[in-house]
């Protein structure tokens, strides 16, 4: 997991509070930063899903608060998974067409191919949120080692093994693009929460 750090010491006024009430300031800072980390994950997940057509469950599973602030470490980390995302996460389904000669074609239930039909690429791919579903005519389907899942692939050469499994943007790629827009709201939340907690504790 690749991580983005938030550090409360970046906020103006936090250091000034410590001489006034050190214990209250330390506790307020810890609570504020942990609250801000949770807010960052919520806003980050929403921002990612505004960009790409991934489910909320998948994004949330791959965008985590990895460490929480303590009284001695005023930083926390939001980690996003850099693993490439299979096109099936972006709605890819096998496309079939009626075979010109259907004799003897029993289909392939494992891949969703009915009798008398044959595979004809990929349909239903939607990467950008709000975009229309697209076809990929030259793609074909392979079974992935280990998981047994079927996934779209494209040829890279003439050999039997000359192909590449197709992927869409990872959660980390999109998080890298949107975290700058999320950060100001998160840091403002941290500042407001610090003030609220400091006033409560001091």
Rosetta silent file (secondary structure, phi, psi, omega in degrees, C-alpha in Angstrom):
SEQUENCE: XXXXXXXXXXXXXXXXXXXXXXXXXXXXXXXXXXXXXXXXXXXXXXXXXXXXXXXXXXXXXXXXXXXXXXXXXXXXXXXXXXXXXXXXXXXXXXXXXXXXXXXXXXXXXXXXXXXXXXXXXXXXXXXXXXXXXXXXXXXXXXXXXXXXXXXXXXXXXXXXXXXXXXXXXXXXXXXXXXXXXXXXXXXXXXXXXXXXXXXXXX
SCORE:     score description
SCORE:     0.000 S_00000001
   1 L     0.000  134.024  174.419    0.000    0.000    0.000 S_00000001
   2 E   -95.394  140.184 -168.768    1.237    3.483   -0.858 S_00000001
   3 E  -121.653  151.156  171.738    0.405    6.067    1.793 S_00000001
   4 E  -114.731  131.348 -175.858   -0.340    9.776    2.118 S_00000001
   5 E   -99.790  145.187  170.359    0.551   11.404    5.446 S_00000001
   6 E  -118.442  133.473 -177.758   -1.315   14.074    7.375 S_00000001
   7 E  -129.722  119.268 -176.059    0.582   15.982   10.046 S_00000001
   8 H   -67.183  -20.675  179.527   -1.232   18.268   12.469 S_00000001
   9 H   -66.680  -11.164  175.471    1.924   20.285   13.062 S_00000001
  10 H   -74.505  -13.995 -175.745    1.269   21.855    9.653 S_00000001
  11 L   -86.016  130.946  178.174   -1.689   23.719   11.164 S_00000001
  12 L   -65.959  134.942  175.999   -1.134   27.266   12.378 S_00000001
  13 L    99.604  -19.682 -179.435   -1.923   27.707   16.044 S_00000001
  14 H   -66.449  -47.517 -179.766   -1.429   24.132   17.190 S_00000001
  15 H   -61.339  -33.099 -178.034    2.106   24.760   18.462 S_00000001
  16 H   -68.528  -24.007 -177.002    0.890   27.921   20.238 S_00000001
  17 H   -77.248  -24.579 -174.501   -1.611   25.908   22.262 S_00000001
  18 H   -62.156  -44.044  178.803    0.995   23.631   23.853 S_00000001
  19 H   -63.927  -26.770 -177.985    2.502   26.194   26.286 S_00000001
  20 H   -72.860  -43.801 -178.815   -1.010   27.090   27.488 S_00000001
  21 L  -157.200   84.447 -172.359   -2.081   23.541   28.375 S_00000001
  22 H   -56.073  -46.200 -177.335    0.372   20.892   27.151 S_00000001
  23 H   -67.018  -43.023  179.086   -1.635   17.806   28.112 S_00000001
  24 H   -64.281  -40.282 -179.678   -4.887   19.160   26.738 S_00000001
  25 H   -65.090  -42.275 -179.510   -3.187   20.262   23.515 S_00000001
  26 H   -63.483  -44.122  179.894   -1.553   16.862   22.987 S_00000001
  27 H   -68.251  -41.509  178.713   -4.815   15.005   23.510 S_00000001
  28 H   -61.886  -40.479  179.553   -6.774   17.471   21.371 S_00000001
  29 H   -64.134  -42.981  179.604   -4.223   17.124   18.579 S_00000001
  30 H   -62.309  -47.780 -179.737   -4.421   13.333   18.685 S_00000001
  31 H   -64.422  -41.001 -178.508   -8.235   13.314   18.586 S_00000001
  32 H   -65.358  -42.461 -177.019   -8.381   15.958   15.856 S_00000001
  33 H   -70.340  -38.969  177.537   -5.936   14.197   13.597 S_00000001
  34 H   -65.862  -37.308  175.213   -7.599   10.815   13.932 S_00000001
  35 H   -64.811  -40.204  179.527  -10.948   12.430   13.143 S_00000001
  36 H   -66.035  -36.074  178.583   -9.373   14.150   10.125 S_00000001
  37 H   -63.566  -42.460  177.925   -7.943   10.856    8.882 S_00000001
  38 H   -65.285  -38.512  177.216  -11.390    9.282    8.918 S_00000001
  39 H   -64.880  -38.830  179.116  -12.781   12.326    7.126 S_00000001
  40 H   -61.785  -41.257  179.249   -9.999   12.066    4.531 S_00000001
  41 H   -65.739  -42.662  179.961  -10.916    8.468    3.803 S_00000001
  42 H   -64.024  -48.019 -180.000  -14.621    9.320    3.446 S_00000001
  43 H   -68.044  -37.837  179.666  -13.984   12.307    1.196 S_00000001
  44 H   -64.242  -42.958  178.166  -11.282   10.457   -0.713 S_00000001
  45 H   -60.626  -44.515  179.138  -13.543    7.511   -1.433 S_00000001
  46 H   -63.717  -41.825 -179.167  -16.265    9.835   -2.718 S_00000001
  47 H   -65.653  -38.991  177.730  -13.785   11.789   -4.844 S_00000001
  48 H   -62.442  -44.367 -177.501  -12.379    8.596   -6.366 S_00000001
  49 H   -72.795  -16.180  171.596  -15.864    7.367   -7.260 S_00000001
  50 H   -74.791  -20.900 -178.289  -16.626   10.703   -8.908 S_00000001
  51 H   -95.881  -42.595 -175.737  -13.747    9.964  -11.281 S_00000001
  52 E  -129.523  154.644 -172.838  -14.002    6.229  -11.950 S_00000001
  53 L   -89.304   61.237  173.188  -16.835    3.697  -11.975 S_00000001
  54 L  -104.210  151.512 -179.486  -15.726    1.519   -9.070 S_00000001
  55 L   -71.914  155.137  178.102  -18.105    0.382   -6.350 S_00000001
  56 H   -60.719  -40.669 -179.214  -18.031    2.037   -2.931 S_00000001
  57 H   -61.375  -42.739 -179.203  -17.244   -1.294   -1.303 S_00000001
  58 H   -67.533  -45.130  179.494  -14.213   -1.900   -3.498 S_00000001
  59 H   -61.913  -45.565 -178.575  -12.821    1.614   -3.052 S_00000001
  60 H   -63.719  -33.940  177.743  -13.331    1.533    0.709 S_00000001
  61 H   -69.379  -21.143 -174.963  -11.597   -1.838    0.942 S_00000001
  62 L  -114.952   13.346  174.476   -8.588   -0.388   -0.878 S_00000001
  63 E  -135.880  109.183 -169.151   -8.361    3.026    0.813 S_00000001
  64 E  -130.713  150.932  164.955   -7.572    2.729    4.513 S_00000001
  65 E   -81.597  110.276 -171.966   -6.413    4.702    7.518 S_00000001
  66 E   -87.572  -36.318  177.686   -3.277    2.658    8.167 S_00000001
  67 E  -136.104  148.032  178.988   -1.909    4.328   11.311 S_00000001
  68 L  -107.753  151.615  178.654   -3.504    6.592   13.901 S_00000001
  69 L   -66.162  147.499  174.702   -1.936    9.548   15.666 S_00000001
  70 L  -122.666  179.128 -179.091   -0.641    9.058   19.200 S_00000001
  71 L   -66.780  -20.206 -178.779    0.380   11.486   21.923 S_00000001
  72 L  -108.410  -10.405 -178.899    3.977   11.312   20.664 S_00000001
  73 L  -132.793  100.122 -177.321    3.410   11.051   16.919 S_00000001
  74 L   -89.520   58.712  174.871    1.100   13.670   15.437 S_00000001
  75 E  -147.304  154.819  177.418    0.799   12.091   12.028 S_00000001
  76 E  -145.085  161.775 -172.772   -1.467    9.557   10.394 S_00000001
  77 E  -130.541  133.226  173.116   -1.477    7.837    7.018 S_00000001
  78 E  -102.682  119.662 -175.050   -4.115    7.156    4.420 S_00000001
  79 E  -110.317  132.440  177.488   -3.016    4.191    2.318 S_00000001
  80 E  -116.190  141.844 -176.723   -4.334    3.357   -1.142 S_00000001
  81 L   -77.078  124.537  178.973   -3.753    0.057   -2.866 S_00000001
  82 L   -83.448   -1.336 -177.292   -1.543    0.379   -5.990 S_00000001
  83 L   -60.120  134.661  178.074   -2.672   -3.004   -7.330 S_00000001
  84 L   -62.678  147.818 -175.165   -3.985   -2.803  -10.890 S_00000001
  85 E  -105.697  123.831  178.401   -7.754   -3.253  -11.193 S_00000001
  86 E   -60.357  148.049 -179.799   -9.143   -5.865  -13.562 S_00000001
  87 H   -63.782  -20.111  176.478  -11.533   -4.551  -16.199 S_00000001
  88 H   -63.419  -28.084  174.561  -14.231   -6.789  -14.744 S_00000001
  89 H   -66.763  -22.989  179.405  -14.331   -4.315  -11.821 S_00000001
  90 H  -100.546   25.573  171.878  -15.201   -1.721  -14.439 S_00000001
  91 L    88.747    2.588 -176.555  -18.141   -3.730  -15.730 S_00000001
  92 L   -61.819  131.199  176.581  -16.426   -5.782  -18.451 S_00000001
  93 E  -133.098  156.189  179.278  -18.493   -8.745  -19.602 S_00000001
  94 E   -71.155  135.518  176.875  -17.993  -11.242  -22.354 S_00000001
  95 E  -100.856  135.100  178.568  -19.714  -10.291  -25.605 S_00000001
  96 E  -124.705  155.432  175.453  -21.171  -13.028  -27.740 S_00000001
  97 E  -133.773  158.872  177.198  -22.633  -13.168  -31.228 S_00000001
  98 E   -67.277  129.127  179.419  -24.625  -15.802  -33.078 S_00000001
  99 L   -72.502  142.542 -179.959  -22.235  -18.147  -34.841 S_00000001
 100 L   -63.967  -35.669  173.631  -22.626  -18.355  -38.619 S_00000001
 101 L  -122.181  106.095 -173.075  -22.511  -22.120  -38.318 S_00000001
 102 L   -91.405    1.650 -177.145  -24.015  -23.174  -34.995 S_00000001
 103 L   -63.844  124.326  177.068  -23.743  -26.863  -35.589 S_00000001
 104 L    80.966   -3.938 -179.733  -21.973  -28.592  -32.718 S_00000001
 105 L   -83.890  107.428 -176.926  -21.457  -25.378  -30.764 S_00000001
 106 L   -89.845   -6.543 -177.452  -22.447  -26.279  -27.204 S_00000001
 107 L    80.512 -175.941 -179.042  -21.423  -22.975  -25.717 S_00000001
 108 E  -144.838   91.391 -177.831  -19.366  -22.443  -22.564 S_00000001
 109 H   -56.554  -31.679 -179.227  -21.421  -21.912  -19.389 S_00000001
 110 H   -60.949  -31.001  179.421  -18.248  -21.042  -17.414 S_00000001
 111 H  -105.857    4.589  179.074  -17.845  -17.958  -19.565 S_00000001
 112 L    76.904   27.853  179.571  -21.533  -17.275  -20.098 S_00000001
 113 E  -101.354  118.370 -178.224  -21.571  -18.382  -23.741 S_00000001
 114 L   -77.733  160.500  176.899  -24.851  -19.969  -24.769 S_00000001
 115 L   -58.562  138.658  179.154  -25.120  -22.831  -27.252 S_00000001
 116 L    82.867    4.051  178.461  -24.908  -21.650  -30.838 S_00000001
 117 E  -122.395  164.381  179.339  -23.021  -18.482  -29.945 S_00000001
 118 E  -136.933  156.726  179.834  -19.356  -17.558  -29.887 S_00000001
 119 E   -67.445  142.408 -179.323  -17.197  -15.053  -28.023 S_00000001
 120 E  -144.768   51.936  175.095  -16.744  -11.682  -29.746 S_00000001
 121 E    93.093 -150.007 -171.942  -14.695   -9.478  -27.457 S_00000001
 122 E  -128.114  143.299  175.817  -15.736   -7.467  -24.440 S_00000001
 123 E  -131.729  168.052  171.737  -18.732   -5.266  -23.676 S_00000001
 124 E    79.834    9.902 -176.613  -19.921   -3.115  -20.807 S_00000001
 125 E   -75.382  123.359  178.613  -16.592   -1.452  -19.967 S_00000001
 126 L  -136.311  101.638 -178.607  -17.151    1.818  -18.118 S_00000001
 127 L   -89.221  -53.182 -179.780  -14.011    3.363  -16.589 S_00000001
 128 E   -79.167  134.969  177.482  -14.978    7.006  -16.187 S_00000001
 129 L   -59.784  131.039  178.424  -17.957    7.738  -13.959 S_00000001
 130 L    85.719   -5.688  179.841  -20.926    8.765  -16.075 S_00000001
 131 L   -81.569  161.950  177.022  -19.402    7.557  -19.339 S_00000001
 132 L   -77.622  156.608  177.919  -21.164    5.182  -21.668 S_00000001
 133 L   -69.896  141.655 -176.483  -20.346    1.496  -21.755 S_00000001
 134 E  -119.960  155.739  172.473  -17.771    0.570  -24.393 S_00000001
 135 E  -100.642  152.610  170.473  -16.882   -2.510  -26.405 S_00000001
 136 E  -125.400  101.726 -169.095  -13.377   -3.838  -26.954 S_00000001
 137 L   -67.222  -41.047 -172.599  -13.590   -5.813  -30.169 S_00000001
 138 L   -86.584    0.844 -176.685  -10.156   -7.462  -30.239 S_00000001
 139 L   -79.028  156.237  173.856  -10.084   -8.629  -26.646 S_00000001
 140 E  -137.541  174.928 -172.157  -10.466  -12.214  -25.550 S_00000001
 141 E  -112.674  137.359  178.240  -10.881  -13.912  -22.175 S_00000001
 142 E  -127.233  151.872  175.750   -8.320  -15.838  -20.141 S_00000001
 143 E   -90.807  127.758 -176.313   -8.566  -17.704  -16.864 S_00000001
 144 L   -80.432  134.948  176.792   -6.243  -16.227  -14.247 S_00000001
 145 L   -64.772  142.094  178.274   -3.877  -18.541  -12.438 S_00000001
 146 L    93.169  -64.928 -176.462   -4.547  -18.751   -8.729 S_00000001
 147 L   -85.075  -26.701 -176.374   -7.981  -17.125   -8.578 S_00000001
 148 L    77.101    2.720  179.338   -9.565  -18.964  -11.505 S_00000001
 149 L   -70.284  152.302  170.791  -11.312  -15.740  -12.547 S_00000001
 150 E   -93.544  139.211 -178.171  -11.925  -14.929  -16.177 S_00000001
 151 E  -145.261  149.899  177.546  -10.515  -11.597  -17.339 S_00000001
 152 E   -70.005  146.133  177.617  -10.164   -9.712  -20.641 S_00000001
 153 E  -141.364  164.311  176.776   -6.792   -9.779  -22.371 S_00000001
 154 E  -132.895  149.979 -178.856   -5.245   -8.432  -25.560 S_00000001
 155 E   -71.173  140.115  173.961   -2.629   -9.866  -27.876 S_00000001
 156 L  -118.678   -3.957 -179.960    0.950   -8.561  -27.704 S_00000001
 157 L  -173.127 -171.190 -175.326    2.418  -10.982  -30.257 S_00000001
 158 L   -90.047  -15.669 -177.878    1.816  -14.113  -32.293 S_00000001
 159 L   -72.992  160.345 -178.965    2.760  -16.672  -29.635 S_00000001
 160 L   -59.160  -35.743 -177.648    0.242  -18.534  -27.520 S_00000001
 161 L   -98.018    8.836 -178.848    1.428  -16.731  -24.381 S_00000001
 162 L   -87.459   77.919  176.909    1.855  -13.337  -26.031 S_00000001
 163 E  -149.720  164.120  179.569   -0.988  -11.501  -24.362 S_00000001
 164 E  -131.537  127.759  175.120   -1.581   -8.982  -21.621 S_00000001
 165 E   -67.479  136.663 -173.276   -4.431   -9.014  -19.110 S_00000001
 166 L   -91.345  140.254 -177.589   -6.254   -5.694  -19.348 S_00000001
 167 E  -133.306  161.059  170.125   -6.662   -3.390  -16.349 S_00000001
 168 E  -108.243 -176.783 -178.642   -8.178   -0.052  -15.423 S_00000001
 169 L   -60.569  142.271  175.970   -6.797    2.613  -13.057 S_00000001
 170 L   -78.824  163.839  176.086   -5.880    1.493   -9.560 S_00000001
 171 H   -60.261  -39.294 -179.871   -7.351    3.087   -6.438 S_00000001
 172 H   -64.765  -40.459  178.918   -3.918    4.572   -5.722 S_00000001
 173 H   -58.261  -45.630 -177.629   -3.674    6.149   -9.180 S_00000001
 174 H   -73.571  -38.160  176.709   -6.981    7.942   -8.743 S_00000001
 175 H   -59.378  -39.279  178.312   -6.260    8.825   -5.097 S_00000001
 176 H   -60.770  -32.709 -179.601   -3.008   10.443   -6.251 S_00000001
 177 H   -77.945  -33.495 -171.070   -5.061   12.637   -8.596 S_00000001
 178 H  -101.964  -13.943 -173.056   -7.767   13.671   -6.122 S_00000001
 179 H   -63.387  -28.212  178.021   -5.983   13.924   -2.771 S_00000001
 180 H   -66.464  -30.475  178.462   -4.929   17.496   -3.473 S_00000001
 181 H   -80.486  -25.314  179.661   -8.571   18.540   -3.761 S_00000001
 182 H   -80.550  -34.076 -171.082   -9.477   16.656   -0.578 S_00000001
 183 H   -54.817  -46.418 -178.773   -6.589   17.964    1.556 S_00000001
 184 H   -59.540  -40.128  178.552   -7.875   21.523    2.232 S_00000001
 185 H   -66.132  -38.360 -178.786  -11.217   20.227    3.544 S_00000001
 186 H   -67.048  -44.870 -178.272   -9.452   17.642    5.681 S_00000001
 187 H   -69.360  -33.407  174.913   -7.026   20.113    7.217 S_00000001
 188 H   -66.079  -39.972  176.036   -9.831   22.580    7.915 S_00000001
 189 H   -61.385  -42.866  179.240  -11.713   19.786    9.649 S_00000001
 190 H   -62.131  -42.374  179.524   -8.589   18.997   11.689 S_00000001
 191 H   -63.701  -45.815  179.999   -8.208   22.648   12.698 S_00000001
 192 H   -64.014  -41.058 -178.746  -11.854   22.973   13.727 S_00000001
 193 H   -69.335  -35.911  177.506  -11.755   19.693   15.627 S_00000001
 194 H   -62.136  -46.146 -179.678   -8.533   20.670   17.412 S_00000001
 195 H   -61.283  -44.266 -178.962  -10.096   23.911   18.624 S_00000001
 196 H   -62.875  -45.371 -178.422  -13.240   22.102   19.758 S_00000001
 197 H   -70.932  -37.359 -179.723  -11.313   19.410   21.614 S_00000001
 198 H   -65.352  -43.087  178.760   -8.813   21.851   23.129 S_00000001
 199 H   -63.873  -34.792 -179.839  -11.621   24.044   24.473 S_00000001
 200 H   -71.214  -37.215 -173.078  -13.314   20.959   25.911 S_00000001
 201 H   -90.998  -21.855 -174.350  -10.178   19.567   27.564 S_00000001
 202 L   -95.127    0.000    0.000   -8.465   22.709   28.821 S_00000001
